XYZ file of C-alpha atoms in Angstrom:
762
model
C 14.111 -20.551 -1.869
C 10.372 -21.050 -1.268
C 11.217 -23.893 1.150
C 13.704 -21.750 3.064
C 11.234 -18.876 3.392
C 8.454 -21.277 4.418
C 10.636 -22.554 7.256
C 11.205 -18.957 8.380
C 7.548 -17.834 8.454
C 6.189 -20.933 10.248
C 7.645 -19.946 13.708
C 5.687 -17.134 15.452
C 6.770 -13.736 14.117
C 5.405 -10.343 13.203
C 6.417 -11.111 9.604
C 3.508 -12.446 7.521
C 5.499 -13.199 4.369
C 9.069 -13.306 3.039
C 9.987 -13.018 -0.636
C 12.881 -12.410 -2.994
C 12.702 -10.662 -6.391
C 15.610 -11.028 -8.820
C 16.838 -8.726 -11.579
C 14.765 -10.631 -14.171
C 11.556 -9.641 -12.405
C 11.063 -13.132 -10.953
C 9.692 -13.788 -7.452
C 9.898 -16.580 -4.851
C 8.475 -16.437 -1.352
C 6.252 -17.859 1.360
C 3.888 -16.542 4.018
C 0.644 -16.888 5.952
C -2.649 -15.006 6.129
C -1.886 -13.216 9.422
C -3.300 -15.727 11.896
C -1.009 -18.717 11.096
C -3.872 -20.930 9.948
C -3.144 -21.022 6.223
C 0.403 -21.055 4.851
C 1.321 -20.539 1.221
C 4.177 -20.148 -1.228
C 4.444 -17.530 -3.972
C 6.482 -17.341 -7.149
C 6.631 -16.617 -10.850
C 6.999 -19.192 -13.570
C 10.642 -19.783 -14.444
C 11.785 -17.298 -11.758
C 11.419 -14.470 -14.318
C 8.758 -11.825 -14.865
C 5.550 -13.494 -15.943
C 2.593 -15.401 -14.480
C 2.349 -15.150 -10.673
C 1.193 -18.162 -8.650
C 0.136 -18.347 -4.995
C -0.485 -21.839 -3.546
C -1.348 -23.205 -0.110
C 1.077 -25.545 1.653
C 0.838 -27.845 4.667
C 3.214 -26.552 7.434
C 3.648 -30.134 8.714
C 5.444 -31.094 5.458
C 8.143 -28.398 5.678
C 11.548 -29.535 4.517
C 10.268 -32.537 2.511
C 11.352 -31.087 -0.807
C 11.790 -27.956 -2.826
C 8.757 -26.045 -4.080
C 6.174 -27.794 -1.930
C 3.689 -25.042 -2.833
C 3.078 -26.522 -6.277
C 5.192 -29.641 -6.769
C 4.341 -31.299 -3.450
C 0.562 -31.160 -3.562
C -0.123 -27.444 -2.924
C -3.452 -25.983 -4.013
C -3.411 -22.845 -6.136
C -5.388 -19.967 -4.565
C -4.315 -17.021 -6.711
C -2.925 -16.527 -10.210
C -1.968 -13.224 -11.805
C -0.578 -12.648 -15.311
C 2.285 -10.342 -16.193
C 3.844 -9.983 -12.705
C 7.198 -8.161 -12.602
C 8.918 -7.873 -9.197
C 11.042 -4.972 -10.424
C 7.942 -2.739 -10.608
C 6.779 -3.414 -7.051
C 7.164 -0.608 -4.441
C 9.267 -2.752 -2.064
C 11.744 -3.505 -4.881
C 12.157 0.104 -6.070
C 12.380 1.439 -2.492
C 15.279 -0.918 -1.623
C 17.352 0.304 -4.568
C 17.359 3.850 -3.161
C 19.165 2.901 0.096
C 21.943 0.344 0.665
C 20.991 -0.163 4.349
C 17.382 -1.158 3.639
C 14.150 0.762 3.270
C 10.475 0.774 4.140
C 8.421 0.570 0.960
C 5.122 2.352 0.431
C 2.118 0.767 2.157
C -0.004 -1.108 -0.372
C -3.248 -3.207 -0.380
C -2.746 -6.973 -0.622
C -3.945 -8.902 -3.676
C -6.516 -10.624 -1.423
C -7.917 -7.238 -0.395
C -8.238 -8.076 3.315
C -5.385 -5.938 4.666
C -2.626 -3.395 4.007
C 1.038 -4.435 3.995
C 4.065 -2.454 5.191
C 7.043 -3.923 3.267
C 10.621 -3.647 4.630
C 13.149 -4.594 1.934
C 16.852 -4.546 1.206
C 18.999 -4.924 -1.904
C 21.195 -8.060 -2.150
C 24.550 -7.701 -3.920
C 27.492 -10.008 -4.559
C 31.087 -9.405 -3.464
C 31.633 -7.067 -6.446
C 28.602 -4.920 -5.680
C 26.523 -6.347 -8.524
C 22.783 -6.344 -7.801
C 21.343 -9.859 -7.417
C 17.856 -8.818 -6.337
C 15.822 -7.550 -3.390
C 14.696 -9.481 -0.306
C 11.535 -8.181 1.324
C 8.822 -8.974 3.813
C 5.231 -7.992 4.594
C 3.969 -6.760 7.962
C 0.163 -6.546 8.162
C -0.930 -3.057 9.191
C -3.910 -4.659 10.988
C -1.441 -5.743 13.728
C -0.921 -2.073 14.575
C -4.694 -1.422 14.547
C -5.294 -4.381 16.913
C -2.635 -3.036 19.276
C -4.279 0.420 19.268
C -7.702 -1.167 19.885
C -6.320 -3.069 22.901
C -4.927 0.199 24.308
C -8.310 1.971 24.118
C -10.471 -0.643 25.843
C -12.859 1.904 27.397
C -13.768 3.411 23.993
C -13.879 6.981 25.329
C -10.716 8.038 23.476
C -9.029 6.893 20.270
C -5.673 6.847 18.539
C -4.955 6.767 14.814
C -1.818 6.875 12.699
C -1.625 8.604 9.321
C 1.080 9.405 6.822
C 2.070 13.065 6.366
C 0.139 12.944 3.087
C -3.025 12.294 5.122
C -3.493 8.599 4.198
C -4.651 6.394 7.086
C -2.226 3.729 8.403
C -3.999 2.277 11.454
C -6.721 3.220 13.938
C -8.129 1.995 17.229
C -11.697 2.481 15.954
C -11.660 -0.766 13.959
C -12.219 1.107 10.692
C -10.604 -0.463 7.607
C -7.849 1.910 6.348
C -8.642 1.279 2.675
C -11.619 1.434 0.291
C -13.006 -1.596 -1.570
C -15.245 -2.131 -4.574
C -18.424 -4.230 -4.725
C -16.331 -7.428 -4.907
C -14.303 -6.559 -1.824
C -11.142 -5.725 -3.796
C -9.138 -2.701 -2.626
C -9.408 0.309 -4.918
C -7.712 3.075 -2.935
C -6.205 4.060 0.422
C -8.519 5.778 2.933
C -7.678 9.396 3.760
C -7.892 10.128 7.478
C -9.990 13.212 6.684
C -12.581 10.886 5.018
C -12.970 8.665 8.117
C -16.485 7.763 9.268
C -15.505 8.819 12.790
C -15.960 12.627 13.009
C -13.235 12.905 15.692
C -10.724 11.333 13.273
C -11.869 13.235 10.170
C -12.038 16.707 11.791
C -8.791 16.423 13.761
C -6.951 15.097 10.667
C -8.123 18.084 8.624
C -6.941 20.469 11.337
C -3.523 18.774 11.583
C -2.912 18.676 7.813
C -4.092 22.256 7.244
C -1.774 23.628 9.948
C -4.767 25.176 11.747
C -4.280 23.051 14.876
C -2.575 25.205 17.588
C 0.420 23.412 19.078
C 2.974 23.970 21.799
C 6.618 23.172 21.334
C 8.569 23.322 18.077
C 7.009 23.353 14.633
C 6.463 20.080 12.780
C 9.584 20.480 10.670
C 11.826 21.083 13.723
C 10.761 17.750 15.226
C 12.213 15.757 12.357
C 15.533 14.078 12.896
C 15.424 14.327 16.719
C 16.202 11.261 18.746
C 13.321 12.037 21.149
C 10.009 12.742 19.304
C 8.332 16.045 20.103
C 4.695 15.826 21.233
C 2.281 18.588 20.140
C -0.861 19.181 22.215
C -3.912 21.369 21.707
C -7.536 21.585 22.812
C -10.035 21.974 19.978
C -13.777 21.609 19.418
C -14.723 18.569 17.327
C -18.438 18.423 16.642
C -20.272 19.635 19.759
C -17.637 18.635 22.333
C -14.169 19.789 23.287
C -11.329 17.333 22.820
C -7.616 17.279 23.557
C -5.540 16.240 20.536
C -1.919 15.142 20.885
C 0.227 14.603 17.803
C 3.559 12.753 17.889
C 5.711 12.665 14.731
C 7.304 9.269 14.041
C 10.206 9.322 11.584
C 12.497 6.671 10.162
C 14.987 7.893 7.523
C 14.517 4.608 5.661
C 11.098 5.676 4.431
C 8.579 6.030 7.300
C 7.057 9.456 8.092
C 3.936 9.145 10.261
C 1.869 11.292 12.597
C 0.400 9.516 15.672
C -2.717 11.366 16.857
C -4.636 10.677 20.086
C -8.054 12.304 20.631
C -9.386 12.430 24.222
C -12.730 14.094 25.252
C -12.006 17.018 27.569
C -14.950 16.028 29.771
C -12.883 13.143 31.215
C -10.656 15.505 33.173
C -12.513 18.845 33.114
C -15.193 17.653 35.593
C -12.831 17.330 38.594
C -11.098 20.550 37.605
C -14.426 22.462 37.497
C -15.354 21.323 41.054
C -11.966 22.416 42.387
C -12.296 25.771 40.571
C -15.672 26.423 42.225
C -14.188 25.985 45.696
C -11.265 28.233 44.792
C -13.620 30.966 43.448
C -15.609 31.031 46.705
C -12.456 31.395 48.817
C -11.008 34.031 46.499
C -14.307 35.997 46.606
C -14.220 36.174 50.400
C -10.584 37.265 50.355
C -11.258 39.917 47.690
C -14.155 41.403 49.697
C -11.839 41.892 52.689
C -9.080 43.370 50.551
C -11.538 45.712 48.764
C -12.590 47.363 52.017
C -9.002 48.111 53.041
C -8.041 49.208 49.523
C -10.864 51.704 49.251
C -9.437 53.790 52.063
C -5.912 53.703 50.623
C -7.104 54.576 47.097
C -8.883 57.726 48.268
C -5.624 58.960 49.735
C -3.617 58.064 46.600
C -6.072 59.504 44.040
C -5.244 63.110 44.761
C -1.733 63.094 43.205
C -3.071 61.141 40.217
C -5.183 64.084 39.104
C -2.097 65.693 37.561
C -1.396 62.524 35.572
C -5.040 62.365 34.405
C -4.992 66.006 33.232
C -1.722 65.474 31.385
C -3.035 62.270 29.765
C -6.142 64.146 28.580
C -3.956 66.870 27.036
C -1.819 64.265 25.270
C -4.977 62.553 24.005
C -5.991 65.879 22.432
C -2.663 66.139 20.612
C -0.596 68.237 22.978
C 2.706 66.338 23.120
C 4.444 69.155 25.062
C 2.637 68.380 28.340
C 4.861 66.728 30.964
C 4.257 65.487 34.559
C 6.509 66.408 37.528
C 8.596 63.335 38.339
C 10.404 64.443 41.519
C 8.662 61.892 43.768
C 10.473 58.744 44.948
C 7.349 56.598 45.385
C 5.236 54.730 42.848
C 3.733 58.002 41.556
C 7.233 59.173 40.678
C 7.789 55.952 38.735
C 4.432 56.482 36.973
C 5.321 60.100 36.140
C 8.659 59.126 34.646
C 6.987 56.372 32.619
C 4.359 58.864 31.392
C 7.015 61.381 30.365
C 8.930 58.604 28.562
C 5.723 57.628 26.734
C 5.212 61.238 25.589
C 8.796 61.369 24.305
C 8.225 58.134 22.407
C 5.004 59.518 20.934
C 6.893 62.579 19.667
C 9.477 60.252 18.056
C 6.711 58.076 16.536
C 4.969 61.169 15.180
C 8.187 62.256 13.449
C 8.659 58.722 12.062
C 5.080 58.687 10.798
C 5.628 62.000 9.015
C 8.736 60.543 7.354
C 6.875 57.361 6.330
C 4.038 59.410 4.829
C 6.609 61.267 2.753
C 8.142 57.950 1.628
C 4.678 56.605 0.800
C 3.980 59.694 -1.287
C 7.259 59.155 -3.169
C 6.447 55.458 -3.708
C 2.996 56.303 -5.015
C 4.540 58.810 -7.402
C 6.986 56.173 -8.669
C 4.088 53.731 -9.145
C 2.148 56.319 -11.116
C 5.161 56.909 -13.339
C 5.587 53.143 -13.877
C 1.872 52.722 -14.612
C 1.810 55.459 -17.233
C 5.172 54.576 -18.848
C 4.558 50.786 -19.074
C 4.617 49.335 -22.604
C 1.771 46.933 -21.682
C -1.759 48.326 -21.855
C -3.209 48.580 -18.328
C -6.437 50.149 -17.168
C -8.085 50.322 -13.742
C -11.780 49.450 -13.659
C -14.425 50.205 -11.021
C -16.698 47.137 -10.669
C -18.635 48.143 -7.537
C -21.885 48.854 -9.424
C -21.752 45.421 -11.059
C -21.019 43.790 -7.663
C -24.150 45.468 -6.230
C -26.220 43.962 -9.073
C -24.711 40.498 -8.436
C -25.539 40.759 -4.725
C -29.155 41.505 -5.601
C -29.294 38.482 -7.931
C -27.843 36.258 -5.199
C -30.440 37.562 -2.728
C -33.183 36.611 -5.216
C -31.968 32.987 -5.161
C -30.143 32.788 -8.509
C -27.807 29.744 -8.439
C -26.672 29.057 -12.016
C -25.613 32.574 -13.030
C -24.286 31.499 -16.439
C -27.615 30.008 -17.555
C -29.474 32.966 -16.032
C -27.451 35.528 -18.028
C -27.453 33.569 -21.304
C -31.249 33.585 -21.173
C -31.336 37.361 -20.470
C -29.132 39.385 -22.866
C -30.570 42.641 -21.498
C -29.215 41.791 -18.035
C -25.761 41.194 -19.537
C -25.849 44.635 -21.148
C -27.020 46.154 -17.859
C -24.091 44.532 -15.999
C -21.648 45.828 -18.627
C -22.885 49.363 -17.995
C -21.818 48.930 -14.354
C -18.138 48.596 -15.393
C -16.344 51.926 -15.592
C -12.731 52.609 -16.535
C -11.345 55.039 -13.978
C -7.823 55.290 -15.408
C -5.703 53.949 -18.273
C -2.076 54.360 -19.314
C -0.581 55.626 -22.568
C -0.103 52.077 -23.943
C -3.878 51.524 -23.648
C -4.617 54.699 -25.589
C -2.139 53.668 -28.284
C -3.711 50.196 -28.465
C -7.204 51.620 -29.036
C -5.889 54.565 -31.156
C -7.349 57.198 -28.843
C -6.418 60.874 -29.099
C -8.472 61.988 -26.088
C -6.799 60.870 -22.790
C -10.228 60.533 -21.129
C -11.950 58.658 -23.999
C -11.854 55.266 -22.176
C -12.835 56.591 -18.761
C -16.520 55.707 -18.795
C -18.765 52.837 -20.002
C -16.829 50.235 -21.992
C -19.615 48.777 -24.158
C -18.691 51.054 -27.069
C -15.397 49.153 -27.372
C -16.989 45.666 -27.433
C -16.326 43.641 -30.587
C -17.695 40.337 -31.869
C -18.388 37.892 -29.020
C -17.241 40.322 -26.300
C -20.505 39.924 -24.384
C -19.861 36.149 -24.111
C -16.460 36.937 -22.568
C -18.181 39.343 -20.181
C -20.524 36.540 -19.057
C -17.479 34.326 -18.354
C -15.850 37.162 -16.362
C -18.978 37.756 -14.294
C -19.276 34.005 -13.570
C -15.628 33.926 -12.434
C -16.351 36.762 -9.972
C -19.566 35.022 -8.863
C -17.658 31.759 -8.150
C -14.924 33.554 -6.161
C -11.962 32.645 -8.355
C -8.592 34.290 -7.798
C -8.097 35.591 -11.354
C -9.719 35.732 -14.780
C -8.037 35.440 -18.174
C -9.635 35.198 -21.603
C -9.304 36.222 -25.241
C -11.789 38.789 -26.519
C -12.366 40.890 -29.616
C -12.432 44.593 -28.832
C -12.965 47.481 -31.228
C -10.466 50.319 -31.603
C -11.504 53.925 -32.146
C -11.098 53.571 -35.929
C -13.475 50.577 -35.998
C -10.861 47.806 -36.410
C -11.503 44.740 -34.269
C -8.492 43.577 -32.250
C -7.802 40.161 -30.707
C -6.964 40.950 -27.078
C -5.762 38.738 -24.222
C -7.148 40.330 -21.065
C -6.297 39.265 -17.521
C -7.295 40.623 -14.129
C -7.009 39.604 -10.478
C -10.337 39.104 -8.685
C -10.300 40.967 -5.336
C -11.347 39.246 -2.121
C -12.857 42.357 -0.525
C -15.519 44.769 -1.677
C -13.091 47.678 -1.357
C -10.768 45.957 -3.846
C -13.407 46.157 -6.620
C -13.102 49.977 -6.650
C -9.887 49.757 -8.679
C -9.185 46.450 -10.460
C -6.131 46.480 -12.780
C -6.866 44.873 -16.160
C -3.968 43.988 -18.473
C -4.584 43.996 -22.248
C -2.174 42.264 -24.657
C -2.669 42.617 -28.416
C -2.834 39.181 -30.104
C -3.979 40.437 -33.491
C -0.673 39.910 -35.308
C -0.195 36.490 -33.688
C -3.710 35.429 -34.733
C -3.019 36.586 -38.276
C 0.243 34.627 -38.262
C -1.597 31.538 -37.001
C -4.164 31.858 -39.782
C -1.371 32.220 -42.342
C 0.326 29.137 -40.875
C -2.938 27.210 -41.066
C -3.272 28.079 -44.734
C 0.343 27.067 -45.354
C -0.317 23.745 -43.632
C -3.383 23.203 -45.793
C -1.312 23.934 -48.901
C 1.386 21.571 -47.656
C -1.163 18.812 -47.102
C -2.475 19.293 -50.640
C 1.092 19.204 -51.939
C 1.828 16.032 -49.990
C -1.324 14.407 -51.328
C -0.292 15.296 -54.889
C 3.220 13.996 -54.199
C 1.833 10.714 -52.816
C -0.363 10.325 -55.885
C 2.622 11.030 -58.122
C 4.742 8.494 -56.224
C 2.042 5.849 -56.595
C 1.714 6.404 -60.348
C 5.480 6.603 -60.827
C 6.048 3.434 -58.826
C 3.396 1.598 -60.852
C 5.046 2.718 -64.106
C 8.514 1.724 -62.773
C 7.420 -1.753 -61.719
C 5.985 -2.573 -65.147
C 9.355 -2.510 -67.043
C 11.046 -4.284 -64.111
C 8.596 -7.152 -64.416
C 9.252 -7.228 -68.156
C 13.024 -7.351 -67.555
C 12.654 -10.216 -65.073
C 10.256 -12.138 -67.332
C 12.358 -11.798 -70.487
C 15.557 -12.612 -68.619
C 13.945 -15.839 -67.421
C 12.585 -16.604 -70.908
C 15.978 -15.917 -72.528
C 17.687 -18.194 -70.031
C 15.321 -21.050 -70.865
C 15.517 -20.728 -74.666
C 19.253 -20.219 -74.938
C 20.357 -22.388 -72.045
C 22.218 -24.789 -74.398
C 24.062 -21.937 -76.116
C 24.999 -19.858 -73.056
C 28.229 -20.220 -71.217
C 28.317 -20.531 -67.451
C 29.308 -16.903 -67.167
C 26.434 -15.823 -69.496
C 23.919 -17.744 -67.346
C 25.346 -16.106 -64.246
C 24.945 -12.652 -65.812
C 21.289 -13.398 -66.697
C 20.727 -14.496 -63.089
C 22.102 -11.177 -61.875
C 19.705 -9.322 -64.190
C 16.717 -11.373 -63.007
C 17.661 -11.045 -59.314
C 18.261 -7.290 -59.597
C 14.903 -6.727 -61.266
C 13.073 -8.678 -58.548
C 14.958 -6.848 -55.788
C 14.137 -3.468 -57.351
C 10.454 -4.484 -57.638
C 10.390 -5.488 -53.930
C 12.111 -2.248 -52.961
C 9.550 -0.131 -54.848
C 6.700 -2.155 -53.306
C 8.053 -1.628 -49.767
C 8.593 2.085 -50.417
C 4.965 2.380 -51.549
C 3.831 0.641 -48.383
C 6.024 2.984 -46.296
C 4.516 6.041 -48.049
C 0.943 4.764 -47.508
C 1.311 4.637 -43.696
C -0.825 7.374 -42.145
C -2.498 8.374 -45.436
C -6.173 7.707 -45.851
C -6.212 5.943 -42.497
C -9.546 5.295 -40.868
C -10.390 7.181 -37.646
C -8.839 5.609 -34.570
C -11.116 3.204 -32.700
C -10.949 0.766 -29.804
C -8.971 -2.262 -31.014
C -8.495 -5.532 -29.039
C -4.747 -6.080 -29.376
C -5.065 -9.867 -28.973
C -7.222 -10.093 -32.127
C -4.655 -7.999 -34.044
C -1.788 -10.288 -32.980
C -3.751 -13.427 -33.879
C -4.486 -11.998 -37.333
C -0.783 -11.250 -37.880
C 0.166 -14.781 -36.729
C -2.385 -16.231 -39.165
C -0.812 -14.265 -42.035
C 2.661 -15.570 -41.044
C 1.482 -19.136 -40.304
C 3.291 -20.708 -43.277
C 6.713 -19.293 -42.305
C 6.094 -20.020 -38.601
C 5.259 -23.679 -39.287
C 8.165 -24.016 -41.716
C 10.698 -22.889 -39.088
C 9.032 -24.647 -36.127
C 8.771 -21.361 -34.203
C 6.621 -21.089 -31.054
C 4.584 -17.909 -30.589
C 3.442 -17.153 -27.003
C 0.689 -14.518 -26.799
C -0.190 -13.092 -23.385
C -3.887 -13.672 -22.619
C -4.345 -10.241 -21.058
C -3.412 -8.047 -24.016
C -5.256 -4.712 -23.647
C -7.694 -2.781 -25.813
C -5.914 0.179 -27.435
C -6.871 3.127 -29.632
C -5.663 2.716 -33.203
C -6.074 1.415 -36.749
C -6.364 -2.368 -37.203
C -4.770 -2.562 -40.664
C -1.633 -0.637 -39.701
C -1.262 -2.515 -36.386
C -1.467 -5.871 -38.192
C 1.310 -4.590 -40.483
C 3.491 -3.830 -37.396
C 3.119 -7.294 -35.836
C 3.565 -9.010 -39.230
C 6.905 -7.229 -39.731
C 8.093 -7.884 -36.162
C 7.193 -11.610 -36.222
C 8.743 -11.917 -39.706
C 11.904 -10.222 -38.407
C 12.107 -12.680 -35.503
C 11.685 -15.640 -37.872
C 14.285 -14.245 -40.293
C 16.954 -13.571 -37.657
C 16.451 -16.732 -35.566
C 19.430 -18.655 -34.152
C 20.258 -21.608 -36.440
C 20.758 -24.080 -33.549
C 18.051 -22.909 -31.102
C 14.299 -23.418 -31.576
C 12.724 -19.997 -32.049
C 10.389 -18.704 -29.312
C 8.583 -15.376 -29.623
C 6.761 -13.864 -26.616
C 4.218 -11.058 -27.129
C 2.874 -9.154 -24.105
C 2.031 -5.704 -22.751
C 2.273 -3.686 -19.545
C 0.608 -0.385 -18.549
C 2.589 2.848 -18.733
C 1.838 5.415 -16.069
C 1.666 9.087 -17.074
C 4.916 11.084 -17.124
C 8.285 10.926 -18.830
C 8.382 10.198 -22.538
C 4.765 8.915 -22.511
C 2.679 11.655 -20.834
C -0.703 10.092 -21.700
C -2.155 6.802 -20.373
C -0.779 4.124 -22.670
C 0.477 0.536 -22.944
C 4.035 -0.695 -23.558
C 3.822 -3.653 -25.939
C 6.834 -5.945 -26.397
C 7.828 -8.665 -28.889
C 10.692 -10.735 -27.404
C 12.632 -13.457 -29.262
C 15.637 -15.671 -28.528
C 17.320 -15.033 -31.888
C 20.754 -13.728 -32.862
C 20.330 -10.442 -30.934
C 22.299 -7.218 -31.494
C 25.991 -6.418 -30.848
C 26.174 -4.142 -27.769
C 27.602 -0.629 -27.717
C 27.247 0.143 -31.453
C 23.924 1.995 -31.445
C 22.077 -0.675 -33.444
C 19.089 -0.400 -31.067
C 18.023 2.789 -32.884
C 19.716 2.377 -36.267
C 17.644 -0.676 -37.199
C 14.526 1.540 -37.476
C 16.020 3.698 -40.242
C 15.228 3.307 -43.942
C 17.419 0.749 -45.789
C 19.303 -0.061 -42.541
C 20.617 -3.656 -42.580
C 23.146 -5.045 -40.107
C 24.154 -8.019 -42.252
C 25.121 -8.749 -45.854
C 22.400 -8.239 -48.419
C 21.875 -11.970 -49.041
C 22.281 -13.047 -45.375
C 19.231 -14.372 -43.462
C 17.033 -14.480 -46.557
C 17.736 -10.965 -47.807
C 15.364 -8.004 -47.446
C 14.955 -4.332 -48.299
C 15.627 -2.856 -44.836
C 12.253 -1.065 -44.775
C 10.154 -3.334 -42.513
C 11.226 -1.837 -39.175
C 11.040 1.687 -40.637
C 7.371 0.965 -41.458
C 6.834 -0.221 -37.860
C 8.390 2.997 -36.539
C 6.204 5.163 -38.773
C 2.992 3.323 -37.779
C 3.796 3.545 -34.045
C 4.640 7.263 -34.268
C 1.438 7.827 -36.268
C -0.386 6.369 -33.234
C 1.409 8.845 -30.947
C 3.838 6.276 -29.496
C 7.529 5.466 -29.710
C 9.513 2.307 -30.508
C 12.913 1.024 -29.376
C 14.936 -2.184 -29.181
C 16.829 -3.873 -26.333
C 19.286 -6.749 -26.547
C 21.677 -8.208 -23.930
C 24.152 -9.034 -26.695
C 24.790 -11.271 -29.683
C 22.976 -14.642 -29.646
C 21.016 -13.542 -26.553
C 17.786 -12.511 -28.216
C 16.193 -9.130 -28.814
C 13.082 -7.336 -27.505
C 11.224 -4.704 -29.522
C 9.214 -2.327 -27.289
C 6.636 0.191 -28.496
C 3.882 2.219 -26.860
C 0.260 2.562 -27.954
C -2.499 4.772 -26.488
C -5.035 3.124 -24.199
C -8.606 2.970 -25.476
């Protein structure tokens, strides 16, 4: 496959690389670095997910044999561990459309360019997915084309995605950001461009503030002919014309093509022509003005009636009308004036009706305000706003630090808050008999820590937030302190601070319930600790007679071996075996109960060291069975407890050794991959896996979850070396104690099994 792709990319083409990813996560492909000087092949080891290799290849040797990238003398130029084609954007994008798709633009591993990957799913005659074939097109080709278009440098064109990320530009600017080593770290937003024309026009386009002719952006989508939007705006100190052309492809491309041209290029000739036109128009207007003056004097006399009537209407007299019996323009004006007066009378009647409706609506609002079950009060904050304006004029910047150092100023600001109105629910909340008791300064109702909440509220107003919400302790009229959740919108205008609605919700009972729950939890923890101690002592006392039974059964078998029948010896064996099995069961149960109790605080743990320690503990069994343990070199650092994590890997490796296939050498692979936030794992974490080629699990019977239950065994008690059925339950408890989850996957019987579990990143 590498050879075939190499033969395809050698001829001149816009394609810089071709590749194929299969359903096992493997990759094979070939390509060049964009200028057809260096050719290479790419692929993963064994054509499955794993180490990624990129190797140079001589184009003159094409067709000499398969895999010339590595087997025929190629030189390795890049190696990456843990590559899985199924996680790449071009692979996932192709699965969403049967007719092919454009994947998301991404930086190349080499860091010298961005790639736009077209891809398409490949299926057999029965519709079964075989993999995805894809290609890379260097975005720099588009930038070079745009640069060639703008040879004079006076104007520029750039292309950005609708999210604002840069695709290509004629300015020569790299559309991605790099670290100190030249590796790409992020895409460049067009609004962060070093060219002010690009940055400012991109911000205007994305914010919707750019005026445009023609249909809105959304109406342009799906049209066969793209709609061009044009506007003239000021960027920096000069005027520019910006044209924006949407470019859409339903397979996954949604771009905006913007061209910025300085207006001075074409406004100079237009200004000269305008000057000539103004001179000619001025001469013509002077001639017309002389003739018009004589005609206007003659026409002004009949207009006096209209002027007098207009003055009367302006003073409120809507009964004044103008005679409209003329057939000339004055008659038309009179009829229009009379029609205007009639409309004003109608509008006045409509305004009277609307005022009545507004009065009714205000009355309904007042009724709703006073009958609401939620405590609401309206506060006047204008005096406090005046004080804040004076502090800002004095140059105060960090208001929070300023107020915390001046408690007297905080008290002064609180005196500038006045309650102008409150509803019945507020009076019930504060146990007030006088309806006007709250309408005044509010400091008398402050409880413990209320002044700190006031500082936070003042800072929220100072910073221009849209709302404020906080918990505060306020004092009722009878002296009881209440836990209150208060929330208020922060007005945008000074007039709005004259009446700010504040909602008060009583949290006292909920807080008391939370405290009671906390005490119950503390009691439960003490009870659990006592129960664990009891279980430890009881288990120790139970194991002692079991050891005695096993020892004396063995001793009796030795001393009376010549007098016992075969059946008697068999019965003694059952006694001895049962005692040992019960002792192992109690030991495993104790270990299961100890998980999560008395654990050390979580710390950064190198997972590779944990796995190596577990392998060392299992070395005797591993060497005895001839098993091969492959540990990925890039295992991450996670947050956890070393002792419990060693216990997990010891159980999982022991399980793989126990349930190995009798005719296949055992191979165990241990690796990890990052888990992005979202889904079942909302926090940054790692998915660790332990994969073996053992006897696997029967499909469709739910064993993938059942095996993690206590005492769950899928085989006879004595099969595969026996066991208590607690090992995987311990693994599950340890993983969940670390905030992760664990599950199993198996293609079927005799096809191996993979145990996955997640652990938090350090």
